[in-house]
Coordinates of N, CA, C and O in Angstrom, one line a residue:
X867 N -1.1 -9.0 -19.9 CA -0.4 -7.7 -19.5 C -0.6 -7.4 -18.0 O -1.7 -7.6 -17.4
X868 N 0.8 -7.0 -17.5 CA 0.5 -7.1 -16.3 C 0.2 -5.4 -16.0 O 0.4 -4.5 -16.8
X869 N -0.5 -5.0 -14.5 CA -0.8 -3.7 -14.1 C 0.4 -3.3 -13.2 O 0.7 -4.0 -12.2
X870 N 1.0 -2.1 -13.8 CA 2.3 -1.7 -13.4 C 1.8 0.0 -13.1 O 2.1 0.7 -14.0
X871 N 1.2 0.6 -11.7 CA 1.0 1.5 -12.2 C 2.6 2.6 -11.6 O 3.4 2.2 -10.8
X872 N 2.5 3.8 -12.1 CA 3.6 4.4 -11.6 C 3.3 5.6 -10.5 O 2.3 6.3 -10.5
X873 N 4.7 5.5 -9.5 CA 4.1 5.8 -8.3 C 4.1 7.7 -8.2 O 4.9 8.5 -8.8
X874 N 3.2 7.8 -7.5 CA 2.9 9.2 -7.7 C 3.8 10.0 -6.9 O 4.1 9.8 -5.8
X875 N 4.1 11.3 -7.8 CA 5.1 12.1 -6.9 C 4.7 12.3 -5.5 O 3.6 12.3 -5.0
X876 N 5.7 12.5 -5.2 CA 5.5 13.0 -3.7 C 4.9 14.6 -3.8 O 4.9 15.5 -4.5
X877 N 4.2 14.2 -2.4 CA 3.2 15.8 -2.0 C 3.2 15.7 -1.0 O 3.0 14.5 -0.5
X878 N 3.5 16.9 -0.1 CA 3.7 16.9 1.4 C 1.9 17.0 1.7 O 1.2 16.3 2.5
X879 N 1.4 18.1 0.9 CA 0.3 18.1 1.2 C -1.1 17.4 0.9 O -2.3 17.8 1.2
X880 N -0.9 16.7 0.5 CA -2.0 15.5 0.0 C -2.9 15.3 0.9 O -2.5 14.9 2.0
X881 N -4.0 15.3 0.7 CA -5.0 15.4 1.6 C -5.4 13.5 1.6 O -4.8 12.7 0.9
X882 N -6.4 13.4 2.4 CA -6.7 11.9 2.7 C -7.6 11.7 1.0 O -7.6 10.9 0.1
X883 N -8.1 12.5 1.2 CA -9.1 12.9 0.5 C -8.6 12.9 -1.3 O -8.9 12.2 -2.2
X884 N -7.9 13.7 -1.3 CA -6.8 13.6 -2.8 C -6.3 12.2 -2.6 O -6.5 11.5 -3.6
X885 N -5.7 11.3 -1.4 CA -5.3 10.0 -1.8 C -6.2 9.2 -2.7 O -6.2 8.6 -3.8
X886 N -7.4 9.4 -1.5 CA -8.4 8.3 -2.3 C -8.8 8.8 -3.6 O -8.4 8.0 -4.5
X887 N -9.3 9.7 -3.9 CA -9.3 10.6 -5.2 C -8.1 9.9 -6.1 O -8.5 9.6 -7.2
X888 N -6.5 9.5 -5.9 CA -5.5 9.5 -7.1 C -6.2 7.9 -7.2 O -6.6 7.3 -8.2
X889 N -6.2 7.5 -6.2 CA -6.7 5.8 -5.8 C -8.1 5.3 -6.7 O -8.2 4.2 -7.3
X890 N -9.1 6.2 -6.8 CA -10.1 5.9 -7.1 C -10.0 5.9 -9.4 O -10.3 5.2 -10.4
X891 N -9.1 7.4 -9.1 CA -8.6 7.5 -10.7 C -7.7 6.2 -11.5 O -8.0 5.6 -12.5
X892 N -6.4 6.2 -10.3 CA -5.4 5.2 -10.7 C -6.2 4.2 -10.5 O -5.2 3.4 -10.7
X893 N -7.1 3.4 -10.4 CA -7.4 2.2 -10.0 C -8.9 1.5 -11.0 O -9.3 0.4 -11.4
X894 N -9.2 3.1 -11.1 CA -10.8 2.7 -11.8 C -11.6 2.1 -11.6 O -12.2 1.3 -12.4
X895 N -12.0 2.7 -9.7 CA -12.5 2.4 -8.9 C -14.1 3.0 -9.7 O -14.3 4.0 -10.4
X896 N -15.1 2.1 -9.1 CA -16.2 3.3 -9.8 C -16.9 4.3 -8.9 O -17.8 5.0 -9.4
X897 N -16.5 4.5 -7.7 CA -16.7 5.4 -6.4 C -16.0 5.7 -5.9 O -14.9 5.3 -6.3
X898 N -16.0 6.6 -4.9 CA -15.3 7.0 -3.8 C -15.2 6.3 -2.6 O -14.2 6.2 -1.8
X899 N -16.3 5.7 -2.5 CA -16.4 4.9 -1.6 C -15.4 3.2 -1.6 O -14.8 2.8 -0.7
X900 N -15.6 2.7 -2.6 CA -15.0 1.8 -3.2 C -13.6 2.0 -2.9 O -13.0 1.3 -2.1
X901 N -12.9 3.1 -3.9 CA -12.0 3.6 -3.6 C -11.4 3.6 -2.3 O -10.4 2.8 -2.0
X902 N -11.9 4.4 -1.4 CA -11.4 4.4 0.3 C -11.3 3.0 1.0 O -10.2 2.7 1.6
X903 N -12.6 2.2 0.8 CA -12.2 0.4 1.0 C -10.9 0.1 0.5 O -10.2 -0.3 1.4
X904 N -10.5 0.2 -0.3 CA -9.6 -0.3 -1.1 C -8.2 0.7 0.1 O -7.5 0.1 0.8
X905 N -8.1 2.0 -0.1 CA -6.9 2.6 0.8 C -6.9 1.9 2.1 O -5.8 1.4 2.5
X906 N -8.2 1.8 2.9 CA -8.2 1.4 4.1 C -7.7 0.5 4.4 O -7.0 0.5 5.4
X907 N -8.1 -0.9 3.4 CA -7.7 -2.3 3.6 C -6.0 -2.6 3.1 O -5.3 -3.6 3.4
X908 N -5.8 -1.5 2.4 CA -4.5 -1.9 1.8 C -3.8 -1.5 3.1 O -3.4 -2.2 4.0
X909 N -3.6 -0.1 2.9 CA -3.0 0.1 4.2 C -3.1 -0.4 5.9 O -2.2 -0.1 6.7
X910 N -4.0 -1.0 6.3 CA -4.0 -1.6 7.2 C -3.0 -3.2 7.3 O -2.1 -3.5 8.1
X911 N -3.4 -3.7 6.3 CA -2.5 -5.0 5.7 C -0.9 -4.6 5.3 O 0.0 -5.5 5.6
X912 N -0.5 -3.5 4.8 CA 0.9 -3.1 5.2 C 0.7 -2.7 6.5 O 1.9 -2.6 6.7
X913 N 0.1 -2.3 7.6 CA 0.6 -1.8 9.0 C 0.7 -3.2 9.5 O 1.3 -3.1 10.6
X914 N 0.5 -4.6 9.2 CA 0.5 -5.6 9.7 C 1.8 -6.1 9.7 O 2.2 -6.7 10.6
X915 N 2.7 -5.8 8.2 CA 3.7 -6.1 8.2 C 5.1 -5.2 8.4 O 6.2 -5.7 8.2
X916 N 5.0 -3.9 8.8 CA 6.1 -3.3 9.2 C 6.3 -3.0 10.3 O 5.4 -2.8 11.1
X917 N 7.6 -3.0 10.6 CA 8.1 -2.5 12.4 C 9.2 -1.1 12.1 O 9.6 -0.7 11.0
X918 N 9.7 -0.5 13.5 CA 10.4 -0.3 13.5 C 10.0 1.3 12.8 O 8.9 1.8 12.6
X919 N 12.1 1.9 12.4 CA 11.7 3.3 11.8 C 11.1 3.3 10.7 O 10.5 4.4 10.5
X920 N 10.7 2.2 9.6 CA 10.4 2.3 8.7 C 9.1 2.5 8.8 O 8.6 2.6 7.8
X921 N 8.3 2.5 9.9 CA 7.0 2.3 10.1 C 6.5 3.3 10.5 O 5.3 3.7 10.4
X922 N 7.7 4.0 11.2 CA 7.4 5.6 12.0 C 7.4 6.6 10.5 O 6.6 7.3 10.0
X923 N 8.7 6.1 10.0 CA 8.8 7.0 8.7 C 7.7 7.0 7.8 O 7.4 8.2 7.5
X924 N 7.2 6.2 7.4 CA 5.8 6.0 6.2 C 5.0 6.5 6.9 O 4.7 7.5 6.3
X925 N 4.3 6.3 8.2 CA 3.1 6.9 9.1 C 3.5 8.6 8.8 O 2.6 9.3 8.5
X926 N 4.8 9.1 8.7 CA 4.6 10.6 9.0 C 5.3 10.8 7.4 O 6.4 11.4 7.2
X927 N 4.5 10.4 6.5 CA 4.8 10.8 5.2 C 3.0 10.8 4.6 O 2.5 11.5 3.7
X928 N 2.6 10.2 5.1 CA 1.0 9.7 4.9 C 0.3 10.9 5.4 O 0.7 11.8 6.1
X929 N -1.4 10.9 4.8 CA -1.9 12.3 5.6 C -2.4 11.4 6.8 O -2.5 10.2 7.0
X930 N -2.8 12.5 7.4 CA -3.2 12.0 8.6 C -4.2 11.1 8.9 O -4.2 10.5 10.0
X931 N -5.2 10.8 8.2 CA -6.0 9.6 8.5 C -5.4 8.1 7.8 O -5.7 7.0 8.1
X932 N -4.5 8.4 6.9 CA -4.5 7.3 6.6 C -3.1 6.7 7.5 O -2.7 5.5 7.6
X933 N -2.5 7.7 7.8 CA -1.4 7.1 8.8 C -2.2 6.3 10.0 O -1.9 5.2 10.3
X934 N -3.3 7.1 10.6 CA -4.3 6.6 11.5 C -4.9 5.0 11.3 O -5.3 4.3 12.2
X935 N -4.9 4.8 10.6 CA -5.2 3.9 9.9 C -4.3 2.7 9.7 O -4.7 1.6 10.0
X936 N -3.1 2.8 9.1 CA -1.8 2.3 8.8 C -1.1 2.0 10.3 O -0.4 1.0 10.4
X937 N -1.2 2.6 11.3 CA -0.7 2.5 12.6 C -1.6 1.9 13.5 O -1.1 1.5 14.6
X938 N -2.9 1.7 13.3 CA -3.9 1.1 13.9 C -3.6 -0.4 14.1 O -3.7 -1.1 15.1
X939 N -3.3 -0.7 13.4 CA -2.7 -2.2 13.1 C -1.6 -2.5 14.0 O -0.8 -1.6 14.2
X940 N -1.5 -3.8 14.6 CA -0.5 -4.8 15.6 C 0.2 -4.9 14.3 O -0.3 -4.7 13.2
X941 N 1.6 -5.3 14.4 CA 2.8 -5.6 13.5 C 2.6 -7.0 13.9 O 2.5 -7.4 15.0
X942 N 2.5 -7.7 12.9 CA 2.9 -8.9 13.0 C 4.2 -9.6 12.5 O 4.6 -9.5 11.4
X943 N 4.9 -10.3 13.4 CA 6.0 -10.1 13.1 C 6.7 -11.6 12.2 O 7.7 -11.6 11.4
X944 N 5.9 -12.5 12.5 CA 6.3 -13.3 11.0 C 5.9 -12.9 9.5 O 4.8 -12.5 9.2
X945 N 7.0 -13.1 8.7 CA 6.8 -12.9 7.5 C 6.1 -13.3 6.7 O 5.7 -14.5 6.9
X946 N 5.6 -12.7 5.8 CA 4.9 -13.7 4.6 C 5.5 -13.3 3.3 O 6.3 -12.4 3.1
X947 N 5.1 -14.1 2.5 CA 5.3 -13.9 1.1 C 4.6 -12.7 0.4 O 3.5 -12.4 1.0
X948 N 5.0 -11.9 -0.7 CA 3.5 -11.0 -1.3 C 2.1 -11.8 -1.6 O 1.0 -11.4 -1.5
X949 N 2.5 -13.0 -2.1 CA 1.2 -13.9 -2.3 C 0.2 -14.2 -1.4 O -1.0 -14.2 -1.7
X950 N 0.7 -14.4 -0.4 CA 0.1 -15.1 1.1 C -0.6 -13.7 1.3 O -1.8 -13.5 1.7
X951 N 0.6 -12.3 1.0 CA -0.6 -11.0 1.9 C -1.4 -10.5 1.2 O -2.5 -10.1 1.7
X952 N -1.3 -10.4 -0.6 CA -2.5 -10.6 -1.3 C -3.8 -10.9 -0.9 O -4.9 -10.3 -0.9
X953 N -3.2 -12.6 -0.7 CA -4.4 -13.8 -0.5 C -5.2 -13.4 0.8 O -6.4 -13.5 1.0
X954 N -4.1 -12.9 2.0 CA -4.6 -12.7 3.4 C -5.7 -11.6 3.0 O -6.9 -11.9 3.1
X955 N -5.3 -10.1 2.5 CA -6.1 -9.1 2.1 C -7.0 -9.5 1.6 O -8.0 -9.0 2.1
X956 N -7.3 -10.8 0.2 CA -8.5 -10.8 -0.4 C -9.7 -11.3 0.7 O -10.9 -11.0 0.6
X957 N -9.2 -12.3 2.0 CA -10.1 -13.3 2.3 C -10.5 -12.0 3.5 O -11.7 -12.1 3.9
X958 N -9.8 -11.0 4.1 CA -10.1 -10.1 5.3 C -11.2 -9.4 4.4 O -12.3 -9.5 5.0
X959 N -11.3 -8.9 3.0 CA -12.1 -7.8 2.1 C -13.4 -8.5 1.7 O -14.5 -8.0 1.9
X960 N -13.3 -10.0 1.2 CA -13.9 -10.7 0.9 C -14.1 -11.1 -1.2 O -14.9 -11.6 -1.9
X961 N -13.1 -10.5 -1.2 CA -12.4 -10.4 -2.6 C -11.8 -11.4 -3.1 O -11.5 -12.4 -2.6
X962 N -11.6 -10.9 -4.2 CA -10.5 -12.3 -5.3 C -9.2 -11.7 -5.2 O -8.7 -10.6 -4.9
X963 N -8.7 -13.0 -5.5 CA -6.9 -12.6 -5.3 C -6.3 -11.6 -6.4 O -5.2 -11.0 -6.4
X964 N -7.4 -11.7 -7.4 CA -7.0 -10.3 -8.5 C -7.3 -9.2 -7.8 O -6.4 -8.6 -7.4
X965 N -8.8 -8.7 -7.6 CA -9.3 -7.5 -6.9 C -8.3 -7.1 -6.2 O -7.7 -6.1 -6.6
X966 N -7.9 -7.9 -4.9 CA -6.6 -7.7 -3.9 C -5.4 -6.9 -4.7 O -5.1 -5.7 -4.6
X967 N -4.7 -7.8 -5.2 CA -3.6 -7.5 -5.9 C -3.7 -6.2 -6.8 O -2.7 -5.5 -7.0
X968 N -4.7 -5.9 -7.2 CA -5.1 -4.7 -8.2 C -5.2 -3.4 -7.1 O -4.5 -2.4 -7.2
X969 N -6.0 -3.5 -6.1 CA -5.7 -2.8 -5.0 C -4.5 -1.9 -4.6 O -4.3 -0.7 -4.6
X970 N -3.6 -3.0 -4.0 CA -2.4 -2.9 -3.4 C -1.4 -2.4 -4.4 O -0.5 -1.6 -4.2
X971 N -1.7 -3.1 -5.6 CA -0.5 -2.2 -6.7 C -1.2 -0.7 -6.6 O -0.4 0.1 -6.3
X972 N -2.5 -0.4 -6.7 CA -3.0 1.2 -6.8 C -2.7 1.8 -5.5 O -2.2 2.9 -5.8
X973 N -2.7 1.7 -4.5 CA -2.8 2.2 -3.0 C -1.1 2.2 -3.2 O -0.5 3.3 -3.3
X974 N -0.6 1.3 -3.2 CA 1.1 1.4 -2.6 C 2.0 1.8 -3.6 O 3.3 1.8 -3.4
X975 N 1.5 2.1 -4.8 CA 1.6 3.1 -5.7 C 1.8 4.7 -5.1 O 2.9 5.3 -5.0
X976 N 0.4 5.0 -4.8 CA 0.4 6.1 -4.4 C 1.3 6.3 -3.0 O 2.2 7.2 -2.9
X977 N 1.1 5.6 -2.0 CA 2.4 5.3 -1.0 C 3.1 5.6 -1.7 O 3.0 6.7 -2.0
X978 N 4.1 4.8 -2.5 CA 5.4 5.2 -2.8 C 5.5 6.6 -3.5 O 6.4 7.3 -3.2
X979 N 5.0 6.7 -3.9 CA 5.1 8.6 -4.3 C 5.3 9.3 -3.3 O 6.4 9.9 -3.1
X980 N 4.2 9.2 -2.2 CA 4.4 9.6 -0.5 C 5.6 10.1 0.0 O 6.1 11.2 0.2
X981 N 6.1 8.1 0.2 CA 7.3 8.4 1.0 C 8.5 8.5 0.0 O 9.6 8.4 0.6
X982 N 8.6 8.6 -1.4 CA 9.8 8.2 -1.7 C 10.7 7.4 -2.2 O 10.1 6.3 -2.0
X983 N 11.3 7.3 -2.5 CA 12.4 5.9 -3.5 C 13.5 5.8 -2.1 O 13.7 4.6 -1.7
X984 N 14.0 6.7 -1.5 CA 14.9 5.9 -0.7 C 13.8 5.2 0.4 O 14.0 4.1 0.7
X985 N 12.9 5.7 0.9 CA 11.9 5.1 2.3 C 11.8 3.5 1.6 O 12.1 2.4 2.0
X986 N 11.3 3.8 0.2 CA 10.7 2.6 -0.1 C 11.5 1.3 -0.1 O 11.2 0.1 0.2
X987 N 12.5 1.8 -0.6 CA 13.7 1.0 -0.6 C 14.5 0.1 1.1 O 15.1 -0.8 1.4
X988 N 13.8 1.4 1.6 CA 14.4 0.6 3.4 C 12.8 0.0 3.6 O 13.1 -0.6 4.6
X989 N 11.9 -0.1 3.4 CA 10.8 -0.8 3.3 C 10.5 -1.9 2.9 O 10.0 -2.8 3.6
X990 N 11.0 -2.0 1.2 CA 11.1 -3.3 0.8 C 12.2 -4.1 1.3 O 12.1 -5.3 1.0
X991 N 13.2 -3.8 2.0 CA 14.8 -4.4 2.3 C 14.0 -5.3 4.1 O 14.6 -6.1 4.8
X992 N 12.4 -4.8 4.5 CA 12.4 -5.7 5.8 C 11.1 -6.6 5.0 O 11.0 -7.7 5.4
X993 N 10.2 -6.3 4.0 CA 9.5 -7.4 3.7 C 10.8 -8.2 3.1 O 11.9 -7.9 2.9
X994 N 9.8 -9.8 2.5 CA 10.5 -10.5 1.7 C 10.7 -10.2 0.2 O 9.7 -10.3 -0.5
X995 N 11.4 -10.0 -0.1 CA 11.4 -10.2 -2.1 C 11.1 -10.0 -2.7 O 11.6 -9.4 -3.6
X996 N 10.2 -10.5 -2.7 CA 9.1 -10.5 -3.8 C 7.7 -9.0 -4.0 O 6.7 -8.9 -4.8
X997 N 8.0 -8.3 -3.0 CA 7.0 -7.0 -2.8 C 7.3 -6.2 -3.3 O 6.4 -5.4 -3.3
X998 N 8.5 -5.8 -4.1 CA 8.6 -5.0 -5.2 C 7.6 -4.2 -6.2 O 7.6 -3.0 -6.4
X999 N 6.9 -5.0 -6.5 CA 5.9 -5.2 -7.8 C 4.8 -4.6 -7.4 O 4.3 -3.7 -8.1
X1000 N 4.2 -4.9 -6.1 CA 2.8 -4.0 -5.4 C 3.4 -2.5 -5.4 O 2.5 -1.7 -5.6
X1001 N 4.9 -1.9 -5.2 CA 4.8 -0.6 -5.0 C 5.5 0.0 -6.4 O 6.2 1.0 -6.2
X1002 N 5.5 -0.8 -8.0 CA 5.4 -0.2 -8.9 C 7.1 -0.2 -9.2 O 7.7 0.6 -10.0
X1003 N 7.7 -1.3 -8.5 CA 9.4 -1.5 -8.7 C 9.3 -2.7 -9.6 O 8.3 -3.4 -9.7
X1004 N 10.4 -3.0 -10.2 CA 10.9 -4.3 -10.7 C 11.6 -4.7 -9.8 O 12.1 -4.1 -8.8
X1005 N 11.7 -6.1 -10.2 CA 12.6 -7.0 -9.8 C 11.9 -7.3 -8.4 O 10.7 -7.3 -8.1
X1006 N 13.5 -7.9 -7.5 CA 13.4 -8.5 -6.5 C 13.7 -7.7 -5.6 O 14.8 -7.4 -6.1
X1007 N 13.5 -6.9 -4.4 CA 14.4 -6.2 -3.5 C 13.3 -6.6 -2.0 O 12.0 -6.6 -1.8
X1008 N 14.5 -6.9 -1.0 CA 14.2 -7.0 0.3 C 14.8 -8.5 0.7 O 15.6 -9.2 0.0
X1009 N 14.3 -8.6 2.0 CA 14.7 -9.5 2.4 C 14.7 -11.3 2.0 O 13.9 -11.9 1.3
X1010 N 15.2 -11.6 2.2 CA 15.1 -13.3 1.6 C 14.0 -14.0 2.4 O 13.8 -15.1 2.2

């Protein structure tokens, strides 16, 4: 069975603090602390891979530290696969490629609540393909 979690409504006012809090619930994290590792690293690892408005847009949907955070990050501008940024996230955390992947579905979960169905959608359309599934979509959407 795969983990599909569903993405949380949008809240203008979501504190950093309530993120990690839905993060630590949705995830069944057994801390707070744990939890926040997990926001930090996720989102840092998406600030690696976005450019452009899509990047300005999610930074000013986010609260403010974790935009800080998400924007802290150089864009890198070759692609990767969802696998490869999994795999990259597990070996930066020092984690398994499950831990990773369990992460990033709970954090970009709550992202997508954040920003939205249409953001997410111009989001997934500059990664590759296959990234769907980390922010709680089916299928295939984005770039080839």
């Amino acid at each position: 069975m795969s983990f599909q979690p569903q993405p949380a409504r949008p809240t203008a006012s979501m504190t950093f603090e309530h993120m990690v809090e839905r993060v630590r619930y949705d995830g069944v994290h057994p801390t707070r602390e744990r939890a926040e590792e997990a926001v930090r690293a996720v989102l840092g690892a998406l600030g690696r891979r976005l450019i452009g408005d899509e990047r300005v847009a999610l930074a000013a949907c986010l609260p403010v530290e974790a935009a800080l955070v998400f924007t802290a990050e150089i864009p890198e501008l070759r692609p990767i696969t969802c696998g490869a940024f999994v795999e990259d996230l597990a070996a930066r955390t020092g984690g398994t490629t499950t831990t990773a992947r369990w992460d990033c579905c709970t954090v970009l979960a709550v992202v997508a609540g954040l920003a939205g169905p249409e953001l997410i959608t111009r989001i997934l359309h500059q990664l590759p393909c296959d990234y769907a599934p980390l922010f709680g979509r089916d299928g295939l959407v984005g770039a080839a």
